[in-house]
Short mmCIF file of C-alpha atoms in Angstrom, two decimals:
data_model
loop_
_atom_site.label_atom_id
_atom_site.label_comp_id
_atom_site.label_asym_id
_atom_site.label_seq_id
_atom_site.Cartn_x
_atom_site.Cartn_y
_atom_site.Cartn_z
CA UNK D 1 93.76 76.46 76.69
CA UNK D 2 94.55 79.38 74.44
CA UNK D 3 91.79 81.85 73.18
CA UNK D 4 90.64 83.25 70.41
CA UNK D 5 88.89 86.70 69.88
CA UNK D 6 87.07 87.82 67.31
CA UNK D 7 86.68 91.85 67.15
CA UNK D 8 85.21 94.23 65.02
CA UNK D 9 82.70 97.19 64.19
CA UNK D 10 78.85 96.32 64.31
CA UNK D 11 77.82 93.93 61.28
CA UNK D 12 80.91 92.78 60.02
CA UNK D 13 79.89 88.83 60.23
CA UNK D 14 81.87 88.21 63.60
CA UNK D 15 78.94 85.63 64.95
CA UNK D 16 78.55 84.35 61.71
CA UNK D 17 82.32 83.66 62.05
CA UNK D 18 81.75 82.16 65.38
CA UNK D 19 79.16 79.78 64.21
CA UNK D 20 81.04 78.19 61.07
CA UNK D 21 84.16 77.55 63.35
CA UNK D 22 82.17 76.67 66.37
CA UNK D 23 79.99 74.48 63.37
CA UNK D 24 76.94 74.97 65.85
CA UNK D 25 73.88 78.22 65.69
CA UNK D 26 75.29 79.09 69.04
CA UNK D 27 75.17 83.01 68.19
CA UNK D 28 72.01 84.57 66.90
CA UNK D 29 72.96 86.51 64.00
CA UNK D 30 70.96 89.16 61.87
CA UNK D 31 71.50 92.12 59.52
CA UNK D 32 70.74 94.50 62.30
CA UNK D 33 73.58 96.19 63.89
CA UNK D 34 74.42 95.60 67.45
CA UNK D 35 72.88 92.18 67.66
CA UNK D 36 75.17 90.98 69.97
CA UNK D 37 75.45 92.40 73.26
CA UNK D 38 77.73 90.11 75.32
CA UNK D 39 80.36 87.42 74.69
CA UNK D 40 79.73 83.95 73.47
CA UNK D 41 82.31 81.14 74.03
CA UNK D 42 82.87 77.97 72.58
CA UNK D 43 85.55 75.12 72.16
CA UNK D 44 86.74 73.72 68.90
CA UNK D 45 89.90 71.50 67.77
CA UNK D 46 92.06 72.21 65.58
CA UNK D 47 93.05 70.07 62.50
CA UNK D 48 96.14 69.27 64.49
CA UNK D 49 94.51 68.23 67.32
CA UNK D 50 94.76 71.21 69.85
CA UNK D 51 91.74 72.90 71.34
CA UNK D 52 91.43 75.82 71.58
CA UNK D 53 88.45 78.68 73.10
CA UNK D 54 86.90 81.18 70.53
CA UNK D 55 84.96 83.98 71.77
CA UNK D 56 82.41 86.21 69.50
CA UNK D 57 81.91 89.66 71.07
CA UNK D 58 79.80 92.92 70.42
CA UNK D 59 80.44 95.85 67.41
CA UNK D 60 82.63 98.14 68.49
CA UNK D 61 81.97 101.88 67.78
CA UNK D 62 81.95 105.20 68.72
CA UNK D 63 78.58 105.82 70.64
CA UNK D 64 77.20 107.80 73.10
CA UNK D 65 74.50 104.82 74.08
CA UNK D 66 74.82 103.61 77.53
CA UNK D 67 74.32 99.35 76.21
CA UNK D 68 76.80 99.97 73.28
CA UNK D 69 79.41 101.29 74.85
CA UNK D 70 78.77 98.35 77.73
CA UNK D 71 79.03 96.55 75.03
CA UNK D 72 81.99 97.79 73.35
CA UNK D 73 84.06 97.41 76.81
CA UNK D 74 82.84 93.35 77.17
CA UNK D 75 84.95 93.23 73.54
CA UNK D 76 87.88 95.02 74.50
CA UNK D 77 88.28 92.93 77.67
CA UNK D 78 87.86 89.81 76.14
CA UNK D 79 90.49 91.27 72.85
CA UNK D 80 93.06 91.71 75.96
CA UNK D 81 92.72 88.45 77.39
CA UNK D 82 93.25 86.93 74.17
CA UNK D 83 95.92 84.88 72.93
CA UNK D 84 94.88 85.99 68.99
CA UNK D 85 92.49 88.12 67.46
CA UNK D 86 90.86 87.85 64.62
CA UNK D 87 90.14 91.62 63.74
CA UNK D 88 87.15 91.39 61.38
CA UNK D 89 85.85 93.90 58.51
CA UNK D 90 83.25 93.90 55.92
CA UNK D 91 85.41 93.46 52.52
CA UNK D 92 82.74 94.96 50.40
CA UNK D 93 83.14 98.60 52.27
CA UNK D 94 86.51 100.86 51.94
CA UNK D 95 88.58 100.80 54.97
CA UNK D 96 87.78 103.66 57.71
CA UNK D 97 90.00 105.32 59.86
CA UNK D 98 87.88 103.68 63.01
CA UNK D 99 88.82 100.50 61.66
CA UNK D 100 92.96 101.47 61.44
CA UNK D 101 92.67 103.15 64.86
CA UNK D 102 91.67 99.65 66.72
CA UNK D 103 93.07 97.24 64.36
CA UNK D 104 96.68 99.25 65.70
CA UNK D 105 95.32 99.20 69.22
CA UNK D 106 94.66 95.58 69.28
CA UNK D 107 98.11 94.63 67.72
CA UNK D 108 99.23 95.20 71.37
CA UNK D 109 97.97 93.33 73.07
CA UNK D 110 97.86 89.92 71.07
CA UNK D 111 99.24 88.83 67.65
CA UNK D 112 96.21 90.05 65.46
CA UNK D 113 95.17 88.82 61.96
CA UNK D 114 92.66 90.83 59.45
CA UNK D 115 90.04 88.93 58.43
CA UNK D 116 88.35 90.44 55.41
CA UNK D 117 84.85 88.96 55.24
CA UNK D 118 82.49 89.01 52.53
CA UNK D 119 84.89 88.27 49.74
CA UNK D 120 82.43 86.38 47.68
CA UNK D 121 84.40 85.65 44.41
CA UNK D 122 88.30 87.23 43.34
CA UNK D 123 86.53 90.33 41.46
CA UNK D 124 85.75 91.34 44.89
CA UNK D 125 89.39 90.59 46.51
CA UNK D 126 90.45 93.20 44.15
CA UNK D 127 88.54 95.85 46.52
CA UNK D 128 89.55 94.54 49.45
CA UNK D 129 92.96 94.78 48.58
CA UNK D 130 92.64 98.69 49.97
CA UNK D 131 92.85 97.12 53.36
CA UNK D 132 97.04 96.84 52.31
CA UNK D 133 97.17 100.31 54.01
CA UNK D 134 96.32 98.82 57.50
CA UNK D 135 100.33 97.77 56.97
CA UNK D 136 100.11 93.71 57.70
CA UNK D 137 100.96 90.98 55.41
CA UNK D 138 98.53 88.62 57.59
CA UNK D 139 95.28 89.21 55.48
CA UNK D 140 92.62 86.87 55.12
CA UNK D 141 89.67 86.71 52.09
CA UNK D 142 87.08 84.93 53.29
CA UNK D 143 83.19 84.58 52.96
CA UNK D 144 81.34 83.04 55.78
CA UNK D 145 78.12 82.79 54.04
CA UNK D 146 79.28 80.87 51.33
CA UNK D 147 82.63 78.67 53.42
CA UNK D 148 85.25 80.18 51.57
CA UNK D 149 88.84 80.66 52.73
CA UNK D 150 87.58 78.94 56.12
CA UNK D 151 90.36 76.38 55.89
CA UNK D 152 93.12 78.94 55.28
CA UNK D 153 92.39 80.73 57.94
CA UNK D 154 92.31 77.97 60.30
CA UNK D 155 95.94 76.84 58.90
CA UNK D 156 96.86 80.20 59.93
CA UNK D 157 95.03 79.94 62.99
CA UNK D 158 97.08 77.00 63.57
CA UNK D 159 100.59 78.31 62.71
CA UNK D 160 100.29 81.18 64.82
CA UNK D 161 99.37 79.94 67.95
CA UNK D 162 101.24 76.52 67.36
CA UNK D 163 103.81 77.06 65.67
CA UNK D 164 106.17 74.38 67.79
CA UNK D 165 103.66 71.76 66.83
CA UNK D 166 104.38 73.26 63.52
CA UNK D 167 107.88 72.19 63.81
CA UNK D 168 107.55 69.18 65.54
CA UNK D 169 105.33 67.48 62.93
CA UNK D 170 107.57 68.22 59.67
CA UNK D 171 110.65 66.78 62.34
CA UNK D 172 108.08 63.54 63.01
CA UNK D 173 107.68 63.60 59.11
CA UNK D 174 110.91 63.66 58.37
CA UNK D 175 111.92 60.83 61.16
CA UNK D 176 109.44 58.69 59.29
CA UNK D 177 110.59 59.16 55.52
CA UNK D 178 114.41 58.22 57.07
CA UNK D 179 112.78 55.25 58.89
CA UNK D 180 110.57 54.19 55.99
CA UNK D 181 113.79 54.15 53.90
CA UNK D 182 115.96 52.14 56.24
CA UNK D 183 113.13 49.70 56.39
CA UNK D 184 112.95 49.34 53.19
CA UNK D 185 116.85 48.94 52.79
CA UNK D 186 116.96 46.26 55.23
CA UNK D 187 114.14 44.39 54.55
CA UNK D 188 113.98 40.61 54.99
CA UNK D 189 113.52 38.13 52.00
CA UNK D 190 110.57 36.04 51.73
CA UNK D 191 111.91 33.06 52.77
CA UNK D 192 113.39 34.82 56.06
CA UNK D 193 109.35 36.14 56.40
CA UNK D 194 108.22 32.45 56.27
CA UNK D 195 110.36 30.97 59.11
CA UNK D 196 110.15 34.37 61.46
CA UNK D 197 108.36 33.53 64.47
CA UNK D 198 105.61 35.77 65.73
CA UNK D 199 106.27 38.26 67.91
CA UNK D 200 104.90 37.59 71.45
CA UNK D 201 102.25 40.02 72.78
CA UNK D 202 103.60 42.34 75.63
CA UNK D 203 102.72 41.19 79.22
CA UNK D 204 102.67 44.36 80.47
CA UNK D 205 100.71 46.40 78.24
CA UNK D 206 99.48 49.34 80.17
CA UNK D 207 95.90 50.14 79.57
CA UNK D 208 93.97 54.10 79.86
CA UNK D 209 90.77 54.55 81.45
CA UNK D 210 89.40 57.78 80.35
CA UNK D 211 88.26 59.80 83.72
CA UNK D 212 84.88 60.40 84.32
CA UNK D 213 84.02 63.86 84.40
CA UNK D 214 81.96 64.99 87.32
CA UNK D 215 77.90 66.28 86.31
CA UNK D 216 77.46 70.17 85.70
CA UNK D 217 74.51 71.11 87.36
CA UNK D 218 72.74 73.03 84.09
CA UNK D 219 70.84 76.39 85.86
CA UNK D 220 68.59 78.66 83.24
CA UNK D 221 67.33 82.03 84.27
CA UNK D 222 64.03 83.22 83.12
CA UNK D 223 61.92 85.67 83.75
CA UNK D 224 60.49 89.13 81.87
CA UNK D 225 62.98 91.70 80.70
CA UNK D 226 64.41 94.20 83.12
CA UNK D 227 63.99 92.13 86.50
CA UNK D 228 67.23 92.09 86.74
CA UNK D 229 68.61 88.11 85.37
CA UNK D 230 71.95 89.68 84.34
CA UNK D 231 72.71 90.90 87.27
CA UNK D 232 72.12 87.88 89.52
CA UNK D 233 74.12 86.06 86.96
CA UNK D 234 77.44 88.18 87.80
CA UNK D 235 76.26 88.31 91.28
CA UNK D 236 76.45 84.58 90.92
CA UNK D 237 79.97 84.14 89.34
CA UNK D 238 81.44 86.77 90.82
CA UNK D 239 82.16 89.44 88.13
CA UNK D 240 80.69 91.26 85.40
CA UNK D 241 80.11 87.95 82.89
CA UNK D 242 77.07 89.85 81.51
CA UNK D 243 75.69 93.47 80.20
CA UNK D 244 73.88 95.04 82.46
CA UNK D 245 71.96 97.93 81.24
CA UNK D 246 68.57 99.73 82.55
CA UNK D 247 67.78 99.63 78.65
CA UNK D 248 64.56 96.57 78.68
CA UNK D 249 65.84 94.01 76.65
CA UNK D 250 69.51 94.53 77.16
CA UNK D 251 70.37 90.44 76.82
CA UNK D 252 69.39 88.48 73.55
CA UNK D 253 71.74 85.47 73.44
CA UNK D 254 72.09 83.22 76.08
CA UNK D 255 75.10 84.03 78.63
CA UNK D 256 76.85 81.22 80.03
CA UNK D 257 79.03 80.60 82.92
CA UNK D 258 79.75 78.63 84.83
CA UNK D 259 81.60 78.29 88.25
CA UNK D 260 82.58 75.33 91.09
CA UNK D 261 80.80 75.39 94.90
CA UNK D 262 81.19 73.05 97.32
CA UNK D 263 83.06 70.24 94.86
CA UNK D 264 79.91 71.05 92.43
CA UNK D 265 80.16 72.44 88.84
CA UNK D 266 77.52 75.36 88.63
CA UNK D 267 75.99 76.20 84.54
CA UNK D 268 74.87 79.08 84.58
CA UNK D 269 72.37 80.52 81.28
CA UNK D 270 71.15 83.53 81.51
CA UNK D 271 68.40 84.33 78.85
CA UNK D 272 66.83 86.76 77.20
CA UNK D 273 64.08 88.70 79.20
CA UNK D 274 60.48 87.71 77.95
CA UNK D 275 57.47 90.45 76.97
CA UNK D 276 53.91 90.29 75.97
CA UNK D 277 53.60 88.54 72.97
CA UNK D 278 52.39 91.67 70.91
CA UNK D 279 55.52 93.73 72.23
CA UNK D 280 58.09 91.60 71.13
CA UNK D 281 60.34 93.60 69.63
CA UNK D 282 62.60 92.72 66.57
CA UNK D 283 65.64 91.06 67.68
CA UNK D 284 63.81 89.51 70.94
CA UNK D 285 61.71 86.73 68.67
CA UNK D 286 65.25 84.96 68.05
CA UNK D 287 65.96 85.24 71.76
CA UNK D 288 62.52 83.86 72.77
CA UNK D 289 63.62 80.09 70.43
CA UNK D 290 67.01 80.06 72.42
CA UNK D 291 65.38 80.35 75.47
CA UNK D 292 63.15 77.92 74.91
CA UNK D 293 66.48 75.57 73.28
CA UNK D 294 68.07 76.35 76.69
CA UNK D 295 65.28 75.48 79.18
CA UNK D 296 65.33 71.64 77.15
CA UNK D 297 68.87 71.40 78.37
CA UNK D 298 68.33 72.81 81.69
CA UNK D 299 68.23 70.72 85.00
CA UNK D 300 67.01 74.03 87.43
CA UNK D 301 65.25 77.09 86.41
CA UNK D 302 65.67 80.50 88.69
CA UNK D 303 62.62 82.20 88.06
CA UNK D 304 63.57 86.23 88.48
CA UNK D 305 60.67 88.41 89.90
CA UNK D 306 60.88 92.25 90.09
CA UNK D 307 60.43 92.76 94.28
CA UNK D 308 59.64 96.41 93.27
CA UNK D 309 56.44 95.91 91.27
CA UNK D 310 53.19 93.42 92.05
CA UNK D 311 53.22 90.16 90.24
CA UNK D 312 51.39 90.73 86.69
CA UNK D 313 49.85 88.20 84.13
CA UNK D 314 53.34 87.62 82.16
CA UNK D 315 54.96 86.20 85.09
CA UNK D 316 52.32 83.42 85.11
CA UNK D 317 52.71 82.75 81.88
CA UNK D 318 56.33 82.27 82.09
CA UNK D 319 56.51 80.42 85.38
CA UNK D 320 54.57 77.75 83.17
CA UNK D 321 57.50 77.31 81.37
CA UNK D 322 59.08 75.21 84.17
CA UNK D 323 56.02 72.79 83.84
CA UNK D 324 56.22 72.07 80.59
CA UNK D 325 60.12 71.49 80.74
CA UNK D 326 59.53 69.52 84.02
CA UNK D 327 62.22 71.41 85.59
CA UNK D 328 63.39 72.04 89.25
CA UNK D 329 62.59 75.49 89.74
CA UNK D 330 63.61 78.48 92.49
CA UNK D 331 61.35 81.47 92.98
CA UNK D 332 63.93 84.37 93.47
CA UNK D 333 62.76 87.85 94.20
CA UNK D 334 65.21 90.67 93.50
CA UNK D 335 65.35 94.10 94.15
CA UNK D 336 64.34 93.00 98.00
CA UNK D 337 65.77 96.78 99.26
CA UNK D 338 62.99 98.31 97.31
CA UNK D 339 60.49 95.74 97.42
CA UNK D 340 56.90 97.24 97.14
CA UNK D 341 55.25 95.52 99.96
CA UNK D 342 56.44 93.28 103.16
CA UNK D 343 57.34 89.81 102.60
CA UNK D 344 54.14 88.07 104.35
CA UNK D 345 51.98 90.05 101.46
CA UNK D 346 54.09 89.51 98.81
CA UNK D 347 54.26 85.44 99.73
CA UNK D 348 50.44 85.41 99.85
CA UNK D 349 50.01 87.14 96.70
CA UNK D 350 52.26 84.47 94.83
CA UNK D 351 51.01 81.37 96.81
CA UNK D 352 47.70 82.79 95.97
CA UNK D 353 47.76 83.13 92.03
CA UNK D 354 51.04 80.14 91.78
CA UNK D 355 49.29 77.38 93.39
CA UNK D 356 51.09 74.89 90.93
CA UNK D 357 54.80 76.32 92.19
CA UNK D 358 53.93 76.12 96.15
CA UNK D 359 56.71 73.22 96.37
CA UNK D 360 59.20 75.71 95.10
CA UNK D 361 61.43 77.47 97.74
CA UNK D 362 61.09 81.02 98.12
CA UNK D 363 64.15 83.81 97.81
CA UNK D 364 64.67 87.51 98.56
CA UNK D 365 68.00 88.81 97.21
CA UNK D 366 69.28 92.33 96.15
CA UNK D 367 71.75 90.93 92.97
CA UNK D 368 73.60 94.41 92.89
CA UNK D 369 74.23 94.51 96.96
CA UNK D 370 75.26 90.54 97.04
CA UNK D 371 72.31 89.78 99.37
CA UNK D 372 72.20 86.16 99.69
CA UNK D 373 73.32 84.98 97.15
CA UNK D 374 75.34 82.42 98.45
CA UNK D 375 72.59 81.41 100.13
CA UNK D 376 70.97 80.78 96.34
CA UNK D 377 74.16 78.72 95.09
CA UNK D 378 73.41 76.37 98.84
CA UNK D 379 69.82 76.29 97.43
CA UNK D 380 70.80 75.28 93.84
CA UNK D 381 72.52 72.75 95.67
CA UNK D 382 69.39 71.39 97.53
CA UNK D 383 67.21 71.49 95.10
CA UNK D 384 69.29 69.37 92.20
CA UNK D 385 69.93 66.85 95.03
CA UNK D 386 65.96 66.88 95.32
CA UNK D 387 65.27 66.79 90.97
CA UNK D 388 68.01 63.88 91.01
CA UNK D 389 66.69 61.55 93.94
CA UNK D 390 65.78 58.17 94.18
CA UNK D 391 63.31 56.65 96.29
CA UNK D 392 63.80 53.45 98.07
CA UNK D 393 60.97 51.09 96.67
CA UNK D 394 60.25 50.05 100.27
CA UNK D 395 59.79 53.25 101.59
CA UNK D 396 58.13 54.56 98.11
CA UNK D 397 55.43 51.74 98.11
CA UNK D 398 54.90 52.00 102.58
CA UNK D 399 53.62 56.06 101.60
CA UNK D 400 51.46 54.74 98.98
CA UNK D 401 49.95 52.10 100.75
CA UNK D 402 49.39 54.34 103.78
CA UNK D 403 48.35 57.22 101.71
CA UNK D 404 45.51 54.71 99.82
CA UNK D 405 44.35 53.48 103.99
CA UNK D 406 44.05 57.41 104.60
CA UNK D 407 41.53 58.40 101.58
CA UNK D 408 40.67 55.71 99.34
CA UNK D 409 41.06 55.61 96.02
CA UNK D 410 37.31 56.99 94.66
CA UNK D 411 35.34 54.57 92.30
CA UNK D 412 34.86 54.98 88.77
CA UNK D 413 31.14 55.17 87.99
CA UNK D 414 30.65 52.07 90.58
CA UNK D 415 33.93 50.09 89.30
CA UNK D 416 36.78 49.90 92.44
CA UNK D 417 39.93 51.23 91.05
CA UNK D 418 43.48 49.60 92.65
CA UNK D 419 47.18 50.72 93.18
CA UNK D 420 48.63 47.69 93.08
CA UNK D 421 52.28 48.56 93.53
CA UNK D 422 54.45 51.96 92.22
CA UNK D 423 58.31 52.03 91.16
CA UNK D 424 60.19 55.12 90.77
CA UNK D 425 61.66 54.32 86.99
CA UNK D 426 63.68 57.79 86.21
CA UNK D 427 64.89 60.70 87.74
CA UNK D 428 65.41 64.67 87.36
CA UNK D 429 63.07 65.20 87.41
CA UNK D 430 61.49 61.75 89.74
CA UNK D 431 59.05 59.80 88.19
CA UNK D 432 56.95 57.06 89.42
CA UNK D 433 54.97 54.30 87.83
CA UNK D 434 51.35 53.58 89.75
CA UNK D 435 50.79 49.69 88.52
CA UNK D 436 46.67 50.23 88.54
CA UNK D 437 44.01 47.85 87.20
CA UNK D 438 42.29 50.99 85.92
CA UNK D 439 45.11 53.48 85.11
CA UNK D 440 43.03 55.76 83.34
CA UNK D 441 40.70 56.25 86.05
CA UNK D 442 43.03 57.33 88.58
CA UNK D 443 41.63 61.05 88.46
CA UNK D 444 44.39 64.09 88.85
CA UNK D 445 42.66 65.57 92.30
CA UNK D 446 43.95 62.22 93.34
CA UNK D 447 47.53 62.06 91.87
CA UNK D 448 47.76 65.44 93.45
CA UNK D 449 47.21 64.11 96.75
CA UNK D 450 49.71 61.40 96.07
CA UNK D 451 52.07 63.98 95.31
CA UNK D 452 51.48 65.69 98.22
CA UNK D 453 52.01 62.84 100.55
CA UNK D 454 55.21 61.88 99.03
CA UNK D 455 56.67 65.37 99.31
CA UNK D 456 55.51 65.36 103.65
CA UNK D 457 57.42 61.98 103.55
CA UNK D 458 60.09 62.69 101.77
CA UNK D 459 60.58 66.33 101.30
CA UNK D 460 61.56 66.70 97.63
CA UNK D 461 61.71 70.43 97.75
CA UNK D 462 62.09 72.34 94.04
CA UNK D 463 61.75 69.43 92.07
CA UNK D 464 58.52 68.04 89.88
CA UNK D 465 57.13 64.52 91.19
CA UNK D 466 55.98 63.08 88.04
CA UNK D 467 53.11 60.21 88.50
CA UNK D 468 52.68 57.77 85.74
CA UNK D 469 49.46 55.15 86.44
CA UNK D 470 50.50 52.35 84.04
CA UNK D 471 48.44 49.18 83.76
CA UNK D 472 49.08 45.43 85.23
CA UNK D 473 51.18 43.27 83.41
CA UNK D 474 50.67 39.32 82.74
CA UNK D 475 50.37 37.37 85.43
CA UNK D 476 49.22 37.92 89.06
CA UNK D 477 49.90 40.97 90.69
CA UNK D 478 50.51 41.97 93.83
CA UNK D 479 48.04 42.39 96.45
CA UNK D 480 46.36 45.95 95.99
CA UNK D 481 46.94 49.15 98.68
#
């Protein structure tokens, strides 16, 4: 699939750009320069049919910052793995001699087309018309904000990396118009149409069966800023997919990847790093939504801790994230070569004040020294297999029954309360109906315990058992645990 880059100087419009072709909010976008730090992908068609991968990257400028010039080098790499570039500049500016400088450096290595944004109405074209000195006839008014030009530009999208398609359609066009006219020459008469006999069907029609395509595993990381989510990510893919910067708050849209393992496709999101809610910091409230957006989608949640520093409040508050989104969930601690205290006390510590995440397997990595991390893609692995299990009704409705005999079901204000039978009716993550003849009064101490007994049955490490208590339906049930 061929690729599409667009580059340019901070605040030009490029993820605005990104999201009117992509027609989706992937990108957050702002006025403030330097909102995006790495590179967003997506997958569009084409109005002739071919798909194609566009990728929205950081500003690049001149700076002396550590992040933005990170930042700047994620956009050059992805301009020179390109197959086009859309070079992008702000229409309603003069052009700079920054701007000539890389516009001439990316015209090496991929066709490149200016795209001058912000054109509005033609009384502004006639500015933009100074960008005639960058010496290319392939310029390209357009407005983002209010959809205008869009459709040129993808026409010109199209000829340029298509342009045999190009040539193949007005041939197929022209083919037609001779065939059309022969047809019409040679047409029957009426009376020939009303003795014609009908054309049999073909015996051997040959029918397609679209291939199914096999599940992505969908994998969030969360956790507060700076514990170090980026760099398990690469860690995880196997090169630099994502900025990595000491600066706090270094990643604000979501970075995907994704890779294969063991016949498995691997999603990776890495997400923005969460504060205090009174330090959030400008750019970082957009973040917080898409995090949120991506957790909905997400199957598994790594939940990054710092190894270097005690647990604090925030990471509680975070962790409860993967309740609410009923998510399979993987403690990971980096930083493990500096970790502030040996692995017994820092275990006891969590168990201690995470009581609700003790199912949860437990991981000590170093991202930048590659410690164990394939032993976190084998635990991925596990724990999805876990979130997506089914339990044999049988076997489900033998641990109830001998969980009931063990410690009876308490009374409600004198009234006996009954299991009568439970069914597992979804998965990821598994839930389970308890048929009761007083489903309300089935207290959550209780469902606890029942949760408990399935996992020393079963296992069902890393995933959520979800316990519904529903009531009888019509007729008679079955006999009670």
């Amino acid at each position: 699939m061929k690729t599409i880059a667009i580059i340019g100087r901070p605040n030009v419009g490029k993820s605005s750009l990104f999201n009117r072709l992509a027609k989706s909010r992937i990108a957050i976008t702002s006025h403030i320069a330097g909102t995006t730090r790495d590179t967003n992908a997506a997958q569009i068609t084409l109005h002739n049919g071919q798909s194609v991968r566009i990728v929205d990257t950081g500003g690049i400028e001149d700076t002396s910052d550590e992040l933005f010039t990170k930042v700047a080098h994620k956009a050059k790499q992805a301009a020179k793995a390109a197959d086009l570039i859309l070079y992008l500049v702000d229409g309603k500016l003069l052009p700079t001699q920054e701007d000539k400088k890389l516009f001439f450096t990316l015209q090496k290595s991929a066709p490149t087309l200016l795209v001058i944004n912000k054109i509005d109405n033609d009384s502004q074209k006639e500015l933009a018309y100074n960008f005639a000195e960058f010496g290319t006839k392939a310029m390209h008014f357009i407005s983002v904000s209010h959809n205008r030009g869009i459709s040129q530009l993808l026409s010109a999208l199209e000829s340029t990396l298509f342009p045999e398609v190009q040539e193949v359609a007005q041939d197929i066009e022209e083919e037609l118009l001779e065939a059309l006219e022969s047809t019409f020459e040679n047409a029957p008469n009426v009376s020939d149409l009303q003795t014609a006999k009908p054309v049999p069907e073909s015996s051997n029609a040959q029918f397609t069966q679209e291939a199914q395509s096999l599940e992505t595993i969908q994998v969030g990381i969360i956790g507060r800023v700076n514990v170090g989510k980026s760099s398990i990510l690469n860690a995880l893919v196997g090169y630099d997919r994502s900025v990595v910067s000491a600066q706090a708050g270094t990643t604000i849209d979501p970075v995907d990847e994704q890779i294969t393992f063991e016949n498995s496709t691997l999603r990776f999101v890495d997400t923005a790093g969460i504060r205090r809610k009174g330090k959030i910091e400008s750019l970082e409230k957009y973040a917080l939504d898409r995090t949120s957006k991506v957790l909905e989608q997400a199957d598994i949640a790594i939940l990054v801790l710092d190894s270097s520093a005690p647990l604090v409040e925030l990471d509680e508050k975070i962790f409860s994230l993967v309740q609410k989104h009923a998510l399979g969930v993987i403690v990971v601690w980096n930083k493990w070569d500096i970790a502030h205290a040996d692995f017994t006390s820092i275990r006891a510590d969590f168990l201690r004040r995470f009581r609700f995440l003790e199912y949860a397997p437990f991981l000590t990595l170093s991202a930048l020294r590659g410690r164990h991390i394939k032993e976190l893609k084998h635990k991925i692995l596990e724990v999805y297999a876990n979130y997506a299990s089914r339990i044999p009704t049988s076997k489900l409705n033998d641990t109830i029954a001998k969980a009931v005999r063990t410690h009876p079901i308490p009374s409600d204000h004198g009234k006996l309360v009954k299991i009568y039978y439970a069914t597992q009716y979804a998965t990821k993550p598994p839930q389970i109906a308890l048929i009761s003849n007083r489903p309300k009064s089935l207290h959550f101490s209780y469902k606890r315990f029942l949760v408990n007994q399935l996992r020393k049955e079963f296992g069902l490490s890393g995933t959520p058992i979800l316990l519904a208590p529903r009531p009888k339906g019509q007729g008679n049930p079955e006999s009670a645990f």
